[in-house]
PDB file of N, CA and C in Angstrom:
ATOM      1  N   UNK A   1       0.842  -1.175   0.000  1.00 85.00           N
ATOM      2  CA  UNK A   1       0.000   0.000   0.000  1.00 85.00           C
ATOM      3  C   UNK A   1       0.889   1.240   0.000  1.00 85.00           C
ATOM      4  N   UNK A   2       0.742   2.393  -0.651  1.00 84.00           N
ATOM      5  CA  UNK A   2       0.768   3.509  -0.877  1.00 84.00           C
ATOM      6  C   UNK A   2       0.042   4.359  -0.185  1.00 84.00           C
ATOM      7  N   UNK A   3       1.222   5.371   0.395  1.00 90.00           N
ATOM      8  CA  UNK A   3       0.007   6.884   1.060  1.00 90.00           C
ATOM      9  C   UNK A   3       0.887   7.552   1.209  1.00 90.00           C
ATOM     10  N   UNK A   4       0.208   9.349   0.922  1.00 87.00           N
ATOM     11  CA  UNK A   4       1.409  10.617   1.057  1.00 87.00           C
ATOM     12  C   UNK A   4       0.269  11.034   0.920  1.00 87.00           C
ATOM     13  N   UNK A   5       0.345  12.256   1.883  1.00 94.00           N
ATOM     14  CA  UNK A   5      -0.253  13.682   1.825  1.00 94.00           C
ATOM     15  C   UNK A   5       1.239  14.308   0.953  1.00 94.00           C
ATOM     16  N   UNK A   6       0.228  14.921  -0.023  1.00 94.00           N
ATOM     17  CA  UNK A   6       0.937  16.141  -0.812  1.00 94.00           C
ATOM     18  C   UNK A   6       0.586  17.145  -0.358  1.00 94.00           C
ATOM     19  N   UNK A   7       1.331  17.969  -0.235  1.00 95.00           N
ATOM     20  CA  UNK A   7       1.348  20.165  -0.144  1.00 95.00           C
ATOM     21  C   UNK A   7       1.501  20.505  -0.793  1.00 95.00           C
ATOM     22  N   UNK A   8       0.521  20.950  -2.221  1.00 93.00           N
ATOM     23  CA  UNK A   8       0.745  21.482  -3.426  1.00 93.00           C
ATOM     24  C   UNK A   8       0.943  23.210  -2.700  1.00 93.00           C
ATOM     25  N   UNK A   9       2.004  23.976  -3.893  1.00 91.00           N
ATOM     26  CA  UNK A   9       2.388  25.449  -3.377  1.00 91.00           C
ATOM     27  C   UNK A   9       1.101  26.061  -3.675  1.00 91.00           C
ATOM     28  N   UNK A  10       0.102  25.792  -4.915  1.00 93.00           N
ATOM     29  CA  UNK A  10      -0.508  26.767  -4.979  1.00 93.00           C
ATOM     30  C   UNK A  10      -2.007  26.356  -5.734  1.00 93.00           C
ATOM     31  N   UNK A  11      -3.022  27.090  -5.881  1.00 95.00           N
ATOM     32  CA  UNK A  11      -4.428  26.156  -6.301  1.00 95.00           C
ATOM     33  C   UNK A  11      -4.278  25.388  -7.062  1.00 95.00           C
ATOM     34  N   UNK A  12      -3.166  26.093  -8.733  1.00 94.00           N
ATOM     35  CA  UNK A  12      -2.911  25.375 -10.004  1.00 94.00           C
ATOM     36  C   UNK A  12      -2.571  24.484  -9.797  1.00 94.00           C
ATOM     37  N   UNK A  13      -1.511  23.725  -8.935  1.00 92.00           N
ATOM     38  CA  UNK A  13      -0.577  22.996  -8.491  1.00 92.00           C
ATOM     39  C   UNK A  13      -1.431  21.693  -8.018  1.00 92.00           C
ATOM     40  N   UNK A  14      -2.266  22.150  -6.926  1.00 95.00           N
ATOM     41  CA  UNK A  14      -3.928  21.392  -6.461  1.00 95.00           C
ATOM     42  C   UNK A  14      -4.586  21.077  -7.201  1.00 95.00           C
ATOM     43  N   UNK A  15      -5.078  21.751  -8.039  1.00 95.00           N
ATOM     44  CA  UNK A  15      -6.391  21.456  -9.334  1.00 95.00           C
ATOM     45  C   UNK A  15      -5.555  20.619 -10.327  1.00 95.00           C
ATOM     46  N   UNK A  16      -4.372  20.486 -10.670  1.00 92.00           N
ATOM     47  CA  UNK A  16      -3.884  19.651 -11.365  1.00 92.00           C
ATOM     48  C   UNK A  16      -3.310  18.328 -10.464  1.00 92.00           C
ATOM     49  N   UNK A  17      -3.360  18.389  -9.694  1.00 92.00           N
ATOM     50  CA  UNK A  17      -2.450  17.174  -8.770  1.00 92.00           C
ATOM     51  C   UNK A  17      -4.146  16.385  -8.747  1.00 92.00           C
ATOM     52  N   UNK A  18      -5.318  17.252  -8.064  1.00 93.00           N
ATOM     53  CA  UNK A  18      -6.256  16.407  -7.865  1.00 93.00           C
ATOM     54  C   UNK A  18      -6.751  15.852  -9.109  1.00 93.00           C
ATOM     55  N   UNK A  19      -6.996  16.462  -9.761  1.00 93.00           N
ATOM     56  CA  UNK A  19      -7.802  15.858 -11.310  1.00 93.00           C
ATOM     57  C   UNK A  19      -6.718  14.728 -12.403  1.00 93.00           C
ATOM     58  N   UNK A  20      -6.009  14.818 -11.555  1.00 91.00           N
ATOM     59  CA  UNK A  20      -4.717  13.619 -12.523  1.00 91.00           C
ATOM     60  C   UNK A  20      -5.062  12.543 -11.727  1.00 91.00           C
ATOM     61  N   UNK A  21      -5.010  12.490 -10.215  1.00 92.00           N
ATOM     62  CA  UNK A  21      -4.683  11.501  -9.840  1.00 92.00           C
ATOM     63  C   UNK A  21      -6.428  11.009  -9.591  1.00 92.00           C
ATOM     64  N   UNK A  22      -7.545  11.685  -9.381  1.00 91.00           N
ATOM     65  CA  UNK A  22      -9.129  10.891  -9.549  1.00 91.00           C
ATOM     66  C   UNK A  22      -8.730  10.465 -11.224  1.00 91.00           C
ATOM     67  N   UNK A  23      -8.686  10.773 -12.151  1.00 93.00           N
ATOM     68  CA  UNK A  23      -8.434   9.878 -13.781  1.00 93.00           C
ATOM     69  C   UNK A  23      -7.610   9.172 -13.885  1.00 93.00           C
ATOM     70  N   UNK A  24      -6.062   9.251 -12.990  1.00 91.00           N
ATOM     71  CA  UNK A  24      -5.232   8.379 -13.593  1.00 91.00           C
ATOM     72  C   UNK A  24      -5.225   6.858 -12.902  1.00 91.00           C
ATOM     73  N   UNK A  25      -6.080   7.272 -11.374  1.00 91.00           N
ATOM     74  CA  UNK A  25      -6.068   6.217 -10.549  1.00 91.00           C
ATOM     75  C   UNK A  25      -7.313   6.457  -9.675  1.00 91.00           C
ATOM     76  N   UNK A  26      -8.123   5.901 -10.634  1.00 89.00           N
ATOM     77  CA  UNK A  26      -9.658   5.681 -10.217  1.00 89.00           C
ATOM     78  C   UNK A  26      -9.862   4.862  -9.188  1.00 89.00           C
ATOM     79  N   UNK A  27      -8.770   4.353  -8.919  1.00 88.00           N
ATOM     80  CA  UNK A  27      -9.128   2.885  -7.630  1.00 88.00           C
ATOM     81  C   UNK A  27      -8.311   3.720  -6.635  1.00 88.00           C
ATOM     82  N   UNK A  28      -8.046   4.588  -6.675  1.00 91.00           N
ATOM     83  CA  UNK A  28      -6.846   5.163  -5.899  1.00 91.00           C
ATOM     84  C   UNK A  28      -8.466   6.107  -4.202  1.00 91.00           C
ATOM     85  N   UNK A  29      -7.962   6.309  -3.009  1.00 94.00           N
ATOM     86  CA  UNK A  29      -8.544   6.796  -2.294  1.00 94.00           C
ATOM     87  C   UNK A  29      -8.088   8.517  -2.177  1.00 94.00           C
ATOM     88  N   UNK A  30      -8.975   9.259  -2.440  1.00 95.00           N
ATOM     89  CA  UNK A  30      -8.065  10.785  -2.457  1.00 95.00           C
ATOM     90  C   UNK A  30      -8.931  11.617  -1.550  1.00 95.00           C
ATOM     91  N   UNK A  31      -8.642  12.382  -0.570  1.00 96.00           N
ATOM     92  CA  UNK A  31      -9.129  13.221  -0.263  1.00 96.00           C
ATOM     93  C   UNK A  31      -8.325  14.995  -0.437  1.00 96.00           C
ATOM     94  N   UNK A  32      -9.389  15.567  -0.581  1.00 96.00           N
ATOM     95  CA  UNK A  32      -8.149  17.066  -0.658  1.00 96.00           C
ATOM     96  C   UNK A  32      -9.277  18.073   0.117  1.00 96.00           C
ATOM     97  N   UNK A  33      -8.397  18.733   0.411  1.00 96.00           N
ATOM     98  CA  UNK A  33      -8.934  20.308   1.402  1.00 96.00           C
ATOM     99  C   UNK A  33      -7.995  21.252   1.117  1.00 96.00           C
ATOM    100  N   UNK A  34      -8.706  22.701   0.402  1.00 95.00           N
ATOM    101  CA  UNK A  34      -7.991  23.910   0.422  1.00 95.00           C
ATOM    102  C   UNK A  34      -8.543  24.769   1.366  1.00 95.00           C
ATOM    103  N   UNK A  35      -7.752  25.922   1.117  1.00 95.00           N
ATOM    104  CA  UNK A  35      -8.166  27.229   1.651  1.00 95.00           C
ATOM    105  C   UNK A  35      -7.519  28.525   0.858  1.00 95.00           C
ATOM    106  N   UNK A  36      -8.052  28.931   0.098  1.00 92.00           N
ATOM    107  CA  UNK A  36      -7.461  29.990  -0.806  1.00 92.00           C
ATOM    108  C   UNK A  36      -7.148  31.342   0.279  1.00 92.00           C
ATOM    109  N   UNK A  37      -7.612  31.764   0.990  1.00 93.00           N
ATOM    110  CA  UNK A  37      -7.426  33.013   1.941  1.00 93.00           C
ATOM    111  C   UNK A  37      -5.813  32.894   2.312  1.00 93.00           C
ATOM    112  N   UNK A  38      -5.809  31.479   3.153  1.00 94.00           N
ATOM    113  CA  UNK A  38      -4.447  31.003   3.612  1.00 94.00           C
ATOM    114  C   UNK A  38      -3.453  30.072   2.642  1.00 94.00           C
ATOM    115  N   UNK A  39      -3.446  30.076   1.323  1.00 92.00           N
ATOM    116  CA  UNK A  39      -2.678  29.215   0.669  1.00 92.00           C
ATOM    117  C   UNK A  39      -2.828  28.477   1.304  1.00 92.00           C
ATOM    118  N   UNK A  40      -3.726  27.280   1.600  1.00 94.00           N
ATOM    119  CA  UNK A  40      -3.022  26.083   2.569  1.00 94.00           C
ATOM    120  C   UNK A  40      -3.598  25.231   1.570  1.00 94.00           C
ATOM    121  N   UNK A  41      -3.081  24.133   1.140  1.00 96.00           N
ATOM    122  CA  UNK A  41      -3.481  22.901   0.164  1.00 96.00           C
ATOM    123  C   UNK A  41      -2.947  21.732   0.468  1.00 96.00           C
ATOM    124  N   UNK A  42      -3.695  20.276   0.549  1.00 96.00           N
ATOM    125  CA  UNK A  42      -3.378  19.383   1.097  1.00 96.00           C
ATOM    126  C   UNK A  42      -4.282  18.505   0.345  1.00 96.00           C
ATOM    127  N   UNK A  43      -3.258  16.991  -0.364  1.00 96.00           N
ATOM    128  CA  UNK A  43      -4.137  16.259  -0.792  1.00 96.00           C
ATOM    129  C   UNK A  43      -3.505  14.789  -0.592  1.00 96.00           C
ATOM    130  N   UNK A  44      -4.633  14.113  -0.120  1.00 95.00           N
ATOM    131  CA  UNK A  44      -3.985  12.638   0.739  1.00 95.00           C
ATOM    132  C   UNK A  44      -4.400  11.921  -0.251  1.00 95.00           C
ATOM    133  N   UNK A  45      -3.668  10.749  -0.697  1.00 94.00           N
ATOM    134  CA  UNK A  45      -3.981   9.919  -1.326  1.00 94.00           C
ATOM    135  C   UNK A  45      -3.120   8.273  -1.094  1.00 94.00           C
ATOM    136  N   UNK A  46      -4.330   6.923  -1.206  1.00 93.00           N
ATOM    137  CA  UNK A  46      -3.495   5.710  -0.882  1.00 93.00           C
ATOM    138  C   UNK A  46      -3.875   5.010  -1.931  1.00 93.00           C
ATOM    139  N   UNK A  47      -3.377   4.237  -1.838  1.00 89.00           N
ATOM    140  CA  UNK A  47      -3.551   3.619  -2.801  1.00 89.00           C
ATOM    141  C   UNK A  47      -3.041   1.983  -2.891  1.00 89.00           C
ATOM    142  N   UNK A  48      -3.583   1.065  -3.220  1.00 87.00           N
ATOM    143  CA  UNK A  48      -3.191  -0.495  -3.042  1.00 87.00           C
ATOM    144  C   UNK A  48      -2.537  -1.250  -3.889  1.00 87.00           C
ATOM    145  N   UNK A  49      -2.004  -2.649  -3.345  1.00 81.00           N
ATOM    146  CA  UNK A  49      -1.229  -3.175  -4.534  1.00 81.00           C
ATOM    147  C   UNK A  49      -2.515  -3.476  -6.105  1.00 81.00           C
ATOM    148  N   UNK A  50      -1.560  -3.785  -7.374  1.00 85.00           N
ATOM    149  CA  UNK A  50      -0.725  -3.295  -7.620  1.00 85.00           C
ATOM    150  C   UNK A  50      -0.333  -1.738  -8.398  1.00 85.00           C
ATOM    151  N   UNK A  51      -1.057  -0.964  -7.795  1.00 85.00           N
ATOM    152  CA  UNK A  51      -0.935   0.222  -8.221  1.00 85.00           C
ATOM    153  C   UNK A  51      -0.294   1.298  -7.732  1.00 85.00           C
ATOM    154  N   UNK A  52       0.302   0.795  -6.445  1.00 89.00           N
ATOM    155  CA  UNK A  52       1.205   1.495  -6.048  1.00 89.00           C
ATOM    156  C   UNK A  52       2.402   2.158  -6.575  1.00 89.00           C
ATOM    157  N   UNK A  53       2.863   1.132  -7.431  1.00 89.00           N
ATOM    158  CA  UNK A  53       4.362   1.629  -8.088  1.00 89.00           C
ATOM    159  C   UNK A  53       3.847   2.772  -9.130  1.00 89.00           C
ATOM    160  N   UNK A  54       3.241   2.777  -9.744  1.00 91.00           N
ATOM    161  CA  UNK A  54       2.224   3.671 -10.730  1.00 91.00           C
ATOM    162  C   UNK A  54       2.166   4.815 -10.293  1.00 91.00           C
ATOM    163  N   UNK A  55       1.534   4.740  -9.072  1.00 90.00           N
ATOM    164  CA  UNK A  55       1.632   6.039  -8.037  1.00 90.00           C
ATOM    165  C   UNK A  55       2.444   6.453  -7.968  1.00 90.00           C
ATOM    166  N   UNK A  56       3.330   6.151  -6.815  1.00 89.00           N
ATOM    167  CA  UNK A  56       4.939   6.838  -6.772  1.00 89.00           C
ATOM    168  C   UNK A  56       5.163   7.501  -7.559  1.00 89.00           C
ATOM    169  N   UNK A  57       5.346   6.841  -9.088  1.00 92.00           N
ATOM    170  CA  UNK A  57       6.587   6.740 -10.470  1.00 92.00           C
ATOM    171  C   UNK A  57       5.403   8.281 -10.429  1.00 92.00           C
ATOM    172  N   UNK A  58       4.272   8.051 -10.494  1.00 90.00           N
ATOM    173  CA  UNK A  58       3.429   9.615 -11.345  1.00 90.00           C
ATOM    174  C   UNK A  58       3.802  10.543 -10.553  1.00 90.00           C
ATOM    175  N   UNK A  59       3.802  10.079  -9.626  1.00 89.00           N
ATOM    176  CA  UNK A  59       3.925  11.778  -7.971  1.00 89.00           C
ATOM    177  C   UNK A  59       5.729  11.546  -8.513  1.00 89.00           C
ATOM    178  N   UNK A  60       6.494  11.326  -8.380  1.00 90.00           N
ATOM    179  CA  UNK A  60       7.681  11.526  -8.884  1.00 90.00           C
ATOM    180  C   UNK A  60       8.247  12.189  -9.839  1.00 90.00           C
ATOM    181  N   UNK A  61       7.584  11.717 -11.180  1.00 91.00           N
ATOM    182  CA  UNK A  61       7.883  12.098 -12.434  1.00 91.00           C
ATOM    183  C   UNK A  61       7.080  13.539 -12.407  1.00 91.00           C
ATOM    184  N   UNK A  62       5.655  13.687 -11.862  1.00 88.00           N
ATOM    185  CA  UNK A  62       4.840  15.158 -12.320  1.00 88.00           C
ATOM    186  C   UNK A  62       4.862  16.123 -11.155  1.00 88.00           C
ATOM    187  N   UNK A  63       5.110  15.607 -10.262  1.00 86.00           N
ATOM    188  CA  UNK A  63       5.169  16.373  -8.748  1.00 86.00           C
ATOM    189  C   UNK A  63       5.710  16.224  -7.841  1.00 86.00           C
ATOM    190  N   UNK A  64       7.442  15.580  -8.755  1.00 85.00           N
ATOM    191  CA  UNK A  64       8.766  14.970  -7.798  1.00 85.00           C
ATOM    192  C   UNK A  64       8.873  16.113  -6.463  1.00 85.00           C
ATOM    193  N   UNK A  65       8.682  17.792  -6.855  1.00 87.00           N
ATOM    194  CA  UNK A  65       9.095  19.042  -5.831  1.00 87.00           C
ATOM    195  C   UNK A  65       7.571  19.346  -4.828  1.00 87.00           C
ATOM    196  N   UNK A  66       6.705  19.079  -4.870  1.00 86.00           N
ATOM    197  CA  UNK A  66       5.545  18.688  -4.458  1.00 86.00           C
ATOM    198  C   UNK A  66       5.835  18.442  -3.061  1.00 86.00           C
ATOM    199  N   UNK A  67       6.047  18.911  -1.641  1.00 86.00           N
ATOM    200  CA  UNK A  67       6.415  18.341  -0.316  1.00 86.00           C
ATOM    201  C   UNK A  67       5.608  17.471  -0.106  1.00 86.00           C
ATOM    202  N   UNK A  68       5.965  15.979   0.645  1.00 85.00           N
ATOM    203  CA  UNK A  68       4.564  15.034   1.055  1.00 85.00           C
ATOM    204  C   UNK A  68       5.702  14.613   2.334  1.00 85.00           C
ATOM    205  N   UNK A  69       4.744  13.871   2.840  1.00 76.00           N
ATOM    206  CA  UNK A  69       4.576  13.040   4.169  1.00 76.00           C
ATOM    207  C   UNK A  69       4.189  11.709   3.772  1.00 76.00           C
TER     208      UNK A  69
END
């Protein structure tokens, strides 16, 4: 299993991180919460075998600078 909260820097960053990863990994679990007042953006996502490696490799390759947990 797979899981990282991402901290996208900014909405664009969010609106593209979320809408890739609900299409690219429909089996994938995502939750996200912004707040535009406070820049604050946060989007959790897990994800199970075997789609894990998929995951990673995408958050790597499209949002390697992306801070996660």
């Amino acid at each position: 299993m797979a899981s990282f909260t991402l901290r996208p820097s900014d909405r664009s960053e969010f609106d593209s991180l979320l809408g890739d990863l609900t299409s690219k990994f429909p089996g994938a679990h995502v939750e996200a919460a912004h707040n535009d007042i406070w820049g604050s953006y946060r989007v959790d996502v897990s994800c199970d075998a075997p789609w894990e490696g998929d995951l990673l490799a995408y958050i790597n390759g499209q949002h390697g600078n992306c801070p996660r947990t």
